[in-house]
Short mmCIF file of C-alpha atoms and ligand atoms in Angstrom, two decimals:
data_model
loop_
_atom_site.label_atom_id
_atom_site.label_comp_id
_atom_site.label_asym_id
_atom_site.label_seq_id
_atom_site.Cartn_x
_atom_site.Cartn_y
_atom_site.Cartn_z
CA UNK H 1 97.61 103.03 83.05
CA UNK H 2 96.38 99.93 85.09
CA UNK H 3 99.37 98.34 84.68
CA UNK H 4 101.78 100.75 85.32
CA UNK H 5 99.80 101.40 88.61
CA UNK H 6 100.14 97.62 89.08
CA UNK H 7 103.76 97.68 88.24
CA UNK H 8 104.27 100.74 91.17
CA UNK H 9 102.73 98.99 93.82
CA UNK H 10 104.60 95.89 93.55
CA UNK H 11 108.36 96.89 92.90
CA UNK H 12 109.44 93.24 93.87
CA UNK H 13 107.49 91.25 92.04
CA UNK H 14 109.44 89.18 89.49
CA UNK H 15 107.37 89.35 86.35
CA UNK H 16 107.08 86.40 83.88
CA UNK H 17 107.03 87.52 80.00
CA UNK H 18 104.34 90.21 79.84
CA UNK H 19 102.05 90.96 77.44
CA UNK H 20 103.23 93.89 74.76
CA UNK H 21 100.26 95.89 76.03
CA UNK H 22 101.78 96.05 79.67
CA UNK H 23 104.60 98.76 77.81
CA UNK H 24 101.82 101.17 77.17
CA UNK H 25 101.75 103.67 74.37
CA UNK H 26 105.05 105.15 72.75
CA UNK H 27 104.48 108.61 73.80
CA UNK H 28 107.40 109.34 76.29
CA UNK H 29 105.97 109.83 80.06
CA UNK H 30 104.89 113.21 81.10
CA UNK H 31 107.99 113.94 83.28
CA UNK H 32 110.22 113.77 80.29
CA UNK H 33 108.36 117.18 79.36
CA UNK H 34 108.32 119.05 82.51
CA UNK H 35 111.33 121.22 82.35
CA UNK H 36 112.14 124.14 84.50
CA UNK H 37 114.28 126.74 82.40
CA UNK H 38 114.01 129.24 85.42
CA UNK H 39 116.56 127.61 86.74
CA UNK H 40 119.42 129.19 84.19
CA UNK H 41 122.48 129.59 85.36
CA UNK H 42 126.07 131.45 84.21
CA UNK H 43 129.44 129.84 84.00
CA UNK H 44 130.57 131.33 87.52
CA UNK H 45 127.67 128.73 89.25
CA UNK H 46 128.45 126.21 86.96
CA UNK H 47 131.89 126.33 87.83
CA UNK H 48 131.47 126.26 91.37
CA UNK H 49 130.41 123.05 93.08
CA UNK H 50 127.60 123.75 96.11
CA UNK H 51 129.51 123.31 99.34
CA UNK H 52 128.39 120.79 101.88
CA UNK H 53 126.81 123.39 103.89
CA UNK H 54 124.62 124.02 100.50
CA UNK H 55 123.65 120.51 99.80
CA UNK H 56 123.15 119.78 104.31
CA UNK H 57 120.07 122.34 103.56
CA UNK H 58 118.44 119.70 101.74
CA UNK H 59 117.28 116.33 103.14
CA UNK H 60 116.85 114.83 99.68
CA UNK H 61 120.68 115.47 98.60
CA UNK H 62 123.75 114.14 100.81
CA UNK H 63 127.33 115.38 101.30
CA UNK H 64 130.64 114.46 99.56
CA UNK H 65 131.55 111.92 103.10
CA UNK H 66 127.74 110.57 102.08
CA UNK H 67 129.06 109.41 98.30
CA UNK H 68 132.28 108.33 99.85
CA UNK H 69 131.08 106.43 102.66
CA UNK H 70 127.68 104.96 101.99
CA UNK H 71 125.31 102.52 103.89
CA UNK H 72 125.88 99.17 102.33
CA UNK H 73 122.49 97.36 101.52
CA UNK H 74 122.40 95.30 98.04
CA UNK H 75 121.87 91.75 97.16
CA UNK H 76 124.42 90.12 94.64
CA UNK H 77 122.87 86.92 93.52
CA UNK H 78 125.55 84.17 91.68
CA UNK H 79 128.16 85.35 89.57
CA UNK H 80 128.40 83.72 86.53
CA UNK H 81 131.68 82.63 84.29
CA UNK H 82 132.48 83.49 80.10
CA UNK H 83 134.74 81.68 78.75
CA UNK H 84 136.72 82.90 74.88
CA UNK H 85 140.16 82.91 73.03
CA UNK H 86 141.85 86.09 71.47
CA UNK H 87 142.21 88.32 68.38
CA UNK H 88 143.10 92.09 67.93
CA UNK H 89 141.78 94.64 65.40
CA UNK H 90 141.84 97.99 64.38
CA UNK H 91 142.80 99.72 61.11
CA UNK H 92 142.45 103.17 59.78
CA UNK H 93 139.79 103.96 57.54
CA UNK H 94 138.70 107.32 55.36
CA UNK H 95 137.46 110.33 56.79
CA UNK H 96 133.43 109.55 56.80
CA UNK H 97 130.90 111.67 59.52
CA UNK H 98 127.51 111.73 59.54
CA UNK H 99 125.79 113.81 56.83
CA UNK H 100 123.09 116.49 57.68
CA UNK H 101 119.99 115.09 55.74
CA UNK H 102 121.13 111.65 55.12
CA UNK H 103 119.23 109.69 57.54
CA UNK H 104 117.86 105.51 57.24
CA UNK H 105 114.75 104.30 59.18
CA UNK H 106 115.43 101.39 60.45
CA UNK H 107 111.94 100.24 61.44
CA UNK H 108 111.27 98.81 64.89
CA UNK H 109 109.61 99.29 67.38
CA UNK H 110 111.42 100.78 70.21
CA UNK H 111 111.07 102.03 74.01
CA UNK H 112 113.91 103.43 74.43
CA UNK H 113 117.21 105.02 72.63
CA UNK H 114 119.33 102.56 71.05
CA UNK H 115 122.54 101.45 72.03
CA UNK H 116 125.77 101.13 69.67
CA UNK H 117 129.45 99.66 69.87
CA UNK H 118 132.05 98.11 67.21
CA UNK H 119 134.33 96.01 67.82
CA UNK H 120 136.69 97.09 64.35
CA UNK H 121 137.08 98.39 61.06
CA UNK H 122 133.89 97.80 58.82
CA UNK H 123 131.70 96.62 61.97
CA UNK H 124 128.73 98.27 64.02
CA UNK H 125 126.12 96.36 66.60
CA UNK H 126 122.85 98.39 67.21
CA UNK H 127 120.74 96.92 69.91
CA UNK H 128 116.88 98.72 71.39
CA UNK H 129 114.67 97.41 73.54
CA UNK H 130 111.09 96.61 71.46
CA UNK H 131 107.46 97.09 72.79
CA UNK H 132 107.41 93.13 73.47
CA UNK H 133 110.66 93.61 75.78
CA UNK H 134 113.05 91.56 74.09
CA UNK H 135 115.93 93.32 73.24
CA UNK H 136 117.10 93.26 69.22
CA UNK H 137 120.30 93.38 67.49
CA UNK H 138 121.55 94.51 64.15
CA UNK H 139 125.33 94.22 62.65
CA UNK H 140 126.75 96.39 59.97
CA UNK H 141 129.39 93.90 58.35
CA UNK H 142 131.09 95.77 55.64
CA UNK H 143 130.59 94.54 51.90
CA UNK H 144 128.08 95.41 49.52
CA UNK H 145 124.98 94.09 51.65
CA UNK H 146 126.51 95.45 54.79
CA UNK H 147 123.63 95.19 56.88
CA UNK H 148 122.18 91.94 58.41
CA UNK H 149 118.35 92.07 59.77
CA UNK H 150 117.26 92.59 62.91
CA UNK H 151 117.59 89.22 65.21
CA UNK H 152 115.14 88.68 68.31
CA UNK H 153 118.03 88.36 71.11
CA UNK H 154 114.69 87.48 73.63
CA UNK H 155 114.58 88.90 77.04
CA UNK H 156 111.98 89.63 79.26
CA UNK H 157 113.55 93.43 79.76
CA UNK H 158 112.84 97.05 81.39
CA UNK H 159 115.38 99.30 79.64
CA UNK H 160 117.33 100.74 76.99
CA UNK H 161 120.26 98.34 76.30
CA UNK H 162 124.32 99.01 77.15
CA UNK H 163 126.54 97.37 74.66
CA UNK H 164 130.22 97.18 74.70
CA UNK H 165 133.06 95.02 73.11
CA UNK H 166 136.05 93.49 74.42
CA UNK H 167 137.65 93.09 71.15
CA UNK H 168 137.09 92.21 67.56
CA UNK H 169 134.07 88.98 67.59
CA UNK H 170 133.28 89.54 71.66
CA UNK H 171 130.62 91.94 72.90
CA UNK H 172 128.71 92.40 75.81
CA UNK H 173 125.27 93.93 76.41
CA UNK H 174 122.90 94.48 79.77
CA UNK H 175 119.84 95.46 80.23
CA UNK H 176 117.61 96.15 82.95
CA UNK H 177 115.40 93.17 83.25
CA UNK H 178 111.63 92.98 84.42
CA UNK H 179 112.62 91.75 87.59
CA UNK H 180 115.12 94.83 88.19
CA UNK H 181 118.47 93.13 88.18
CA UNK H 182 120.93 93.18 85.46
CA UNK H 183 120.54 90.38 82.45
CA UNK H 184 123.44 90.10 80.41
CA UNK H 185 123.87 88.28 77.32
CA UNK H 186 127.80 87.92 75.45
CA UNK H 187 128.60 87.34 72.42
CA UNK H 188 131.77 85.58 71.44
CA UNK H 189 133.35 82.47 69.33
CA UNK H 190 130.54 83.31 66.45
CA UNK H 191 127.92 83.03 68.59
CA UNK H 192 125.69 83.92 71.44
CA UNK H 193 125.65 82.78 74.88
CA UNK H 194 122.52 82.70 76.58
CA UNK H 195 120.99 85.76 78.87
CA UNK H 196 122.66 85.53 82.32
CA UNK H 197 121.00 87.46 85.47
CA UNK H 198 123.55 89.13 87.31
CA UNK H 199 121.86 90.00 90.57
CA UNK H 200 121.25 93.81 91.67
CA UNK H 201 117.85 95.75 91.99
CA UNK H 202 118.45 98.52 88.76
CA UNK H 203 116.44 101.69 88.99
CA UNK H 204 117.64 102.74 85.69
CA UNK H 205 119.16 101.47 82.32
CA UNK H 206 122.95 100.30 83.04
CA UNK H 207 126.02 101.42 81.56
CA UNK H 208 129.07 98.93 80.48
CA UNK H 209 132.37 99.79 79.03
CA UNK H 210 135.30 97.73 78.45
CA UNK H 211 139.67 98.84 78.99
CA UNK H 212 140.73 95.94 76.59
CA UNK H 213 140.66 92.55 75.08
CA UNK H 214 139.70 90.83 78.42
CA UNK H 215 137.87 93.35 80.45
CA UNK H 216 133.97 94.38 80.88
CA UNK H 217 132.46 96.27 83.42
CA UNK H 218 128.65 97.12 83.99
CA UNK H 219 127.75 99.91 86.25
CA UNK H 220 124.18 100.72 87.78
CA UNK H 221 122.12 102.96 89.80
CA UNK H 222 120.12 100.77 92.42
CA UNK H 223 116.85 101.02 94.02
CA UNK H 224 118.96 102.59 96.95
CA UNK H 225 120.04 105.68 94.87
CA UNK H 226 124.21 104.28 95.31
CA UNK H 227 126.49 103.22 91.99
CA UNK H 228 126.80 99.81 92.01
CA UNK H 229 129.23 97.68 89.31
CA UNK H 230 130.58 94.41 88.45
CA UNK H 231 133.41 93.53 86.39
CA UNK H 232 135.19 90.83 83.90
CA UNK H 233 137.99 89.36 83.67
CA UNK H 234 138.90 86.32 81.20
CA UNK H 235 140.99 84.75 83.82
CA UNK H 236 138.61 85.06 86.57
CA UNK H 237 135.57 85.02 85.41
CA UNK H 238 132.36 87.72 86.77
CA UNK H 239 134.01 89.76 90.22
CA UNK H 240 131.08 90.62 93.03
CA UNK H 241 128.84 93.92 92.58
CA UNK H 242 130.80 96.92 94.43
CA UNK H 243 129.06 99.19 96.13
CA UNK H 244 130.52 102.75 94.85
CA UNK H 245 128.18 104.90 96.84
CA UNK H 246 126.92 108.27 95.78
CA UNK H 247 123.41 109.51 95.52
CA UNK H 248 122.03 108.88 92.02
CA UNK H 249 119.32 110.54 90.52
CA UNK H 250 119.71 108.87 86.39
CA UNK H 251 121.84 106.31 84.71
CA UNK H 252 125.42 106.41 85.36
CA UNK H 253 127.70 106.98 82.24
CA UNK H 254 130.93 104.56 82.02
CA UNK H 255 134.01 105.39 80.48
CA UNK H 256 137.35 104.36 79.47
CA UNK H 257 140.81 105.55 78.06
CA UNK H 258 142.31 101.90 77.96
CA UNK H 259 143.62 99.18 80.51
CA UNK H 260 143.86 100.15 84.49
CA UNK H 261 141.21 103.43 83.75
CA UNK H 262 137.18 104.06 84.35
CA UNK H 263 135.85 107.01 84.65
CA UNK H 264 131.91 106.87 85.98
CA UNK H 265 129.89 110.55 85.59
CA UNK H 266 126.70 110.80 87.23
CA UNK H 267 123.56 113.09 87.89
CA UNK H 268 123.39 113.50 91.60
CA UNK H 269 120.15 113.67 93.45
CA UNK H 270 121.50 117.75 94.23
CA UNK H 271 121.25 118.06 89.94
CA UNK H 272 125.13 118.31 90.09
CA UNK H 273 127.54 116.21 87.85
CA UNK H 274 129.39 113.82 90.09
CA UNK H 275 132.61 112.05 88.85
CA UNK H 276 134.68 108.76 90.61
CA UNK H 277 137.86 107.43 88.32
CA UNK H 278 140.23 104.32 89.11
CA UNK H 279 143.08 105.25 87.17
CA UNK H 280 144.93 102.16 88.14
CA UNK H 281 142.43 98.89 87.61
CA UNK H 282 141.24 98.89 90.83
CA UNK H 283 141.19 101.74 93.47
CA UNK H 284 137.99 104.13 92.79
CA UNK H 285 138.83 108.29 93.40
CA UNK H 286 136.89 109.68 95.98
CA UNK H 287 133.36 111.29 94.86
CA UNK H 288 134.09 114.33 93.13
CA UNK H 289 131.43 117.35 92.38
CA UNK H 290 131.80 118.44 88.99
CA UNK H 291 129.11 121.44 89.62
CA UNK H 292 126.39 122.21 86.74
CA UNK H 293 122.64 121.80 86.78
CA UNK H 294 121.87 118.79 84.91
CA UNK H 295 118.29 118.07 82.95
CA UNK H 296 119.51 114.34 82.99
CA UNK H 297 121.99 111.64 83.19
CA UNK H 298 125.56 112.75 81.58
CA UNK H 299 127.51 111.65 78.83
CA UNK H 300 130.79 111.44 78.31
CA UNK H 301 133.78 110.41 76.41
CA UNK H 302 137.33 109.01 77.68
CA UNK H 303 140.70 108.63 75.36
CA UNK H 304 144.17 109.08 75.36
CA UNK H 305 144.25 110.39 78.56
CA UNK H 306 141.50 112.73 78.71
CA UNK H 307 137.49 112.70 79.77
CA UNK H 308 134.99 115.22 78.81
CA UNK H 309 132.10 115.08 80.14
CA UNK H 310 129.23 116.54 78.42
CA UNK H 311 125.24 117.13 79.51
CA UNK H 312 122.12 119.25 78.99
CA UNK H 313 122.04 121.77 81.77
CA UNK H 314 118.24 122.92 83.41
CA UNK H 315 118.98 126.07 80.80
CA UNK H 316 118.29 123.32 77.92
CA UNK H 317 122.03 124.46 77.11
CA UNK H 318 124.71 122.36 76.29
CA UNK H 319 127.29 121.91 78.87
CA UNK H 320 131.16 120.38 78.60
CA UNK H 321 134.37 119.81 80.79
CA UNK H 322 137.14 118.09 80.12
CA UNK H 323 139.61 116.11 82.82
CA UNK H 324 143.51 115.75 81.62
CA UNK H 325 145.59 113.16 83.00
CA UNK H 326 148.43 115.08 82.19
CA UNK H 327 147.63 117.61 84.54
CA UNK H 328 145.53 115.68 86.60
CA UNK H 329 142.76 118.82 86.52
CA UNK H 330 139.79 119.50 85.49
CA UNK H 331 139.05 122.45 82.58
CA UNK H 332 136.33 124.90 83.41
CA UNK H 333 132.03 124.18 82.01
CA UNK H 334 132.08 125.47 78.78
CA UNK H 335 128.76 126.64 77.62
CA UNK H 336 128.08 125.58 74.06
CA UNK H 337 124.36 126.67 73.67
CA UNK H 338 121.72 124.93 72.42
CA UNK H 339 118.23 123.88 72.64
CA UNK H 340 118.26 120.43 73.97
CA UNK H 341 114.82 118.12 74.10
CA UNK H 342 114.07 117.92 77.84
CA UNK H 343 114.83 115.05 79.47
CA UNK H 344 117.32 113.78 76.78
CA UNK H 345 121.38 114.38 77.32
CA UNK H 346 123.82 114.82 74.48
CA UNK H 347 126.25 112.23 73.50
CA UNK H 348 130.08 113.10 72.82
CA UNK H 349 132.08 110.79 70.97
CA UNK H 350 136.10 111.47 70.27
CA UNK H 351 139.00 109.80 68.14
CA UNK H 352 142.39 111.28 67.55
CA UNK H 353 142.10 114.70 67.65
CA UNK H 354 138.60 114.88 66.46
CA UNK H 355 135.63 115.51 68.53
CA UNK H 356 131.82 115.61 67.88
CA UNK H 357 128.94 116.31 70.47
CA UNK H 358 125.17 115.82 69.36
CA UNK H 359 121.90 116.59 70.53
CA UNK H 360 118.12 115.84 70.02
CA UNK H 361 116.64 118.92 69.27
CA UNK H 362 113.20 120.47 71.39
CA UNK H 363 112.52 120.11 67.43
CA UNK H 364 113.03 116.77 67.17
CA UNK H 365 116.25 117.76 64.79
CA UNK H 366 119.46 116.37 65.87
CA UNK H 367 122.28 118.83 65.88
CA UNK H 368 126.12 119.03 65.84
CA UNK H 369 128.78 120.77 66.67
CA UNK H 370 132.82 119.10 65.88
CA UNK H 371 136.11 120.48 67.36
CA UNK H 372 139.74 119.54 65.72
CA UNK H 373 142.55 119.66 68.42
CA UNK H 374 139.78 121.53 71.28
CA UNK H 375 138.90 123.98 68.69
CA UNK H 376 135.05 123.85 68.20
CA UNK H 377 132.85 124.86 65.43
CA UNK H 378 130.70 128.00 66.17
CA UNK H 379 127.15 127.16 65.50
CA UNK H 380 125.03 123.91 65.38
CA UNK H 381 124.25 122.70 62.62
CA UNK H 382 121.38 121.03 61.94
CA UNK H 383 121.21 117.35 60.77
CA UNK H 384 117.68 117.36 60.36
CA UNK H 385 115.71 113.75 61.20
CA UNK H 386 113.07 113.21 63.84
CA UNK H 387 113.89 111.70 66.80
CA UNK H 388 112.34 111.79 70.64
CA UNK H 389 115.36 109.78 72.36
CA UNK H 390 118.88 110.95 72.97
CA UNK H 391 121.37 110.19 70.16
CA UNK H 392 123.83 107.27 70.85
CA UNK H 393 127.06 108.57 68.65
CA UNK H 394 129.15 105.67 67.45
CA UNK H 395 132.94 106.80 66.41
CA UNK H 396 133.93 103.68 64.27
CA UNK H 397 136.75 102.94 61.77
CA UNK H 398 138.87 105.47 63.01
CA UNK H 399 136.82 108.72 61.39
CA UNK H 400 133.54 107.58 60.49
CA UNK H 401 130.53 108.73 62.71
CA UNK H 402 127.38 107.16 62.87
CA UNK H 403 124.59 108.99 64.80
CA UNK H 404 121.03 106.70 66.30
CA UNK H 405 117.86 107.51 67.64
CA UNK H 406 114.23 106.62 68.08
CA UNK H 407 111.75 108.12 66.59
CA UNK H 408 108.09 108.30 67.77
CA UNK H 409 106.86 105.60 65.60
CA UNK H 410 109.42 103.48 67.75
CA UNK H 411 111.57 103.18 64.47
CA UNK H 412 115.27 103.60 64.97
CA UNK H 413 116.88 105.89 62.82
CA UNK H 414 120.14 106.16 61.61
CA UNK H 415 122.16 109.53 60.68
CA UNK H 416 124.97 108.48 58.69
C1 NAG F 501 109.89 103.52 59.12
O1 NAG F 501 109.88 102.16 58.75
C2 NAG F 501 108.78 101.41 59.25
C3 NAG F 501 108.97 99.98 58.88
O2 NAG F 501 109.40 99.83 57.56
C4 NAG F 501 107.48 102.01 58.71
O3 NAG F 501 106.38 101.30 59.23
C5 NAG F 501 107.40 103.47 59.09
O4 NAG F 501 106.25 104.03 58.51
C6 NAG F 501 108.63 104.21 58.62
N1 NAG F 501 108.53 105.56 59.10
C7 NAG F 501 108.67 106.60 58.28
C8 NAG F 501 108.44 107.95 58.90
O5 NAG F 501 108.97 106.49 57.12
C1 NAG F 502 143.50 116.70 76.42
O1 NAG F 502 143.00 117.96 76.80
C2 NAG F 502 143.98 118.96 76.83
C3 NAG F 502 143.34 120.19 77.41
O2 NAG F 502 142.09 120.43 76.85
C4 NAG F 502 144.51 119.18 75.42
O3 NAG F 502 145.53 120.17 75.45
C5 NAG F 502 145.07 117.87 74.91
O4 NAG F 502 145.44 118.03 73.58
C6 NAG F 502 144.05 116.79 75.03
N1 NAG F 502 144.66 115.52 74.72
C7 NAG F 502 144.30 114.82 73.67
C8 NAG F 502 144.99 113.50 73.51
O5 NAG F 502 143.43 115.17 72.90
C1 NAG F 503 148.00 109.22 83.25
O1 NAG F 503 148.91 109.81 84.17
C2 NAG F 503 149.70 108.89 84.85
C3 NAG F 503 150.49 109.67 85.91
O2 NAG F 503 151.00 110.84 85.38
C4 NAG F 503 150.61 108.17 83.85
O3 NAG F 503 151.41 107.22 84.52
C5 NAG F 503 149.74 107.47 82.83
O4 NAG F 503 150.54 106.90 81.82
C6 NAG F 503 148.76 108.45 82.18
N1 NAG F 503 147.87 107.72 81.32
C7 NAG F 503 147.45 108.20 80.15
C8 NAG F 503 146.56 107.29 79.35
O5 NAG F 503 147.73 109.29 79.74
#
């Protein structure tokens, strides 16, 4: 408790390594538990964004000309270069989702949820954050000894990871570092680079996402409450941090249909989902309200065109809405029920015309619902385990599903 008092008082300190002791039991903080289901709400509020005149009641929460148009304060420190030849990747695979009951432990011992990308067929990269802050790393290479141990990437860290690959052999992941900016450490040409700082002053765990072969992008909410991201190019090397405004109250979530589109969903300091997309590689939408009454950060899922956004409302329901490019619209909340573990949001994950949304149970069970072509099963279903985290979904292979979380022992677990 010392230490976390220590750690309050002096925000700006940069901290050498500390000690594994400074991280403080497992148990997830108090707020995590405080949960106000008074606040329950139909679809008619959910699908009606607060006016301005609403949200000007409030000093705490600020208008739509407020996300658009923010004060500028941040400080970018160097920008650093990557450099990596080409491959491409993907093949179909069989039909493979995760099984109720058929869960791994994958020892550890975590902070936070995992993170989870692949970068093709027969490939998956977990990554946590352990109780000494370095951040680990596991691969799933195919074969018949498909998984390789867990490998100490280092890090002196503050947050659950954000992974992402560019294409087949190059991944990214960021992390929230003890001195609040963003380290990032790639991985490309067989190997690792080294862990890069990247300037910014993180309040929460970042989000990164990548369009294509040559692209990465990390988004993050700062000290001052505004989205702030950076991006990649293999030409040009690490762009400046952007200021993208809006009044943050979580992690942002980071999406993307393919080359020229991001979509970045947000919890608002007014509880709302906010949205921003640049459907064209580089002009951002205006600050949308997508209405709702989040518990926490969003999550969301972007292809072929469409976006669904999906969260756990303040009614411990869960809550989706999908934007179509074709139309250019937004669908109405849907209200899929639920029981959701305060303080944790769903995660979504789509391919073809197959979607699955999961969430961590106020059991500790993780449950499921799937939809083929928009049409959704009727009940969850229960996939049993024992996790405390949010799931991190991984769509891989083109059909198989892979479902991670932590569990209270700090072990990561594996639905599969
Ligand atoms: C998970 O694995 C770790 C490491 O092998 C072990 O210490 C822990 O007891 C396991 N947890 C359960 C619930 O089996
Ligand atoms: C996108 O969403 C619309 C409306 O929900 C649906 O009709 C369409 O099939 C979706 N597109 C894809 C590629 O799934
Ligand atoms: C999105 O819509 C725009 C304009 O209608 C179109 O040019 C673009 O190809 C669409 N992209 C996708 C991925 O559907």
């Amino acid at each position: 408790m010392l230490h976390y008092i220590i750690l309050l008082i002096l925000p700006f300190v940069v901290y050498s390594l500390p000690s594994a002791n400074l991280i403080g039991p497992r148990t997830r903080p108090t707020r995590f538990l405080i949960h106000n289901r008074a606040e329950a709400r139909d679809i008619d509020y959910w699908n009606t964004p607060r006016p301005d005149s609403f949200l000007s009641k409030r000093s705490d929460v600020h208008s739509v000309e407020f996300f658009t148009n923010p004060p500028s304060s941040f400080k970018a420190r160097s920008p650093i270069q990557l450099s990596s030849p080409a491959s491409p990747l993907f093949a179909p695979n069989e039909n493979k989702r995760a099984t109720a009951g058929q869960w791994e432990n994958m020892s550890g011992s975590g902070v936070y949820h995992p993170a989870v990308t692949s970068w093709g067929p027969n490939r998956q990269d977990v990554y946590y954050m352990n109780r000494d802050r370095k951040c680990y790393h596991k691969s799933y290479r195919g074969g018949s000894n498909p998984w390789i141990d867990w490998y100490d990437l280092g890090g002196s860290l503050d947050s659950a990871p954000s992974c992402c690959s560019r294409r087949s052999g190059y991944m990214h992941v960021f992390c929230k570092g003890t001195d609040y900016q963003i380290w990032h450490r790639p991985y490309g040409g067989g190997g690792w680079g080294s862990w890069q700082p990247m300037g910014g002053n993180c309040k929460h765990y970042p989000s990164s996402c990548s369009w294509g072969g040559r692209h990465a992008a990390v988004y993050t909410s700062s000290n001052d409450n505004q989205l702030w991201g950076v991006r990649y190019d293999e030409n040009s090397g690490w762009g400046s941090w952007q200021n993208m405004g809006g009044s943050l109250a979580g992690a942002p979530k980071s999406v993307t249909w393919g080359e020229g589109h991001t979509g970045v969903v947000v919890r608002g300091t007014d509880g709302q989902a906010w949205v921003t997309q640049m459907m064209n590689g580089n002009t951002w939408a205006n600050w949308a309200s997508l209405g709702g009454s989040l518990d926490s950060e969003p999550s969301a899922v972007a292809w072929n065109g469409n976006m669904t956004v999906a969260v756990g409302g303040t009614d411990g329901a869960v809550w989706m809405r999908t934007y179509t490019n074709n139309t250019g619209n937004w669908g109405s909340w849907m209200n899929m029920g639920g029981d959701v573990r305060p303080g944790t949001p769903p995660d979504v994950v789509a391919w073809g015309n197959q979607m699955e949304v999961y969430y961590t149970g106020r059991d500790g069970a993780l449950y499921r619902k799937k939809a083929t072509n928009g049409q959704w099963t009727t009940s969850w279903e229960n996939m049993g385990g024992s996790v405390v985290t949010k799931p991190s979904g991984l769509a891989w292979d083109n059909g198989k599903v892979d479902v991670y979380g932590m569990a209270s022992d700090g072990s990561t677990r594996r639905c599969y």
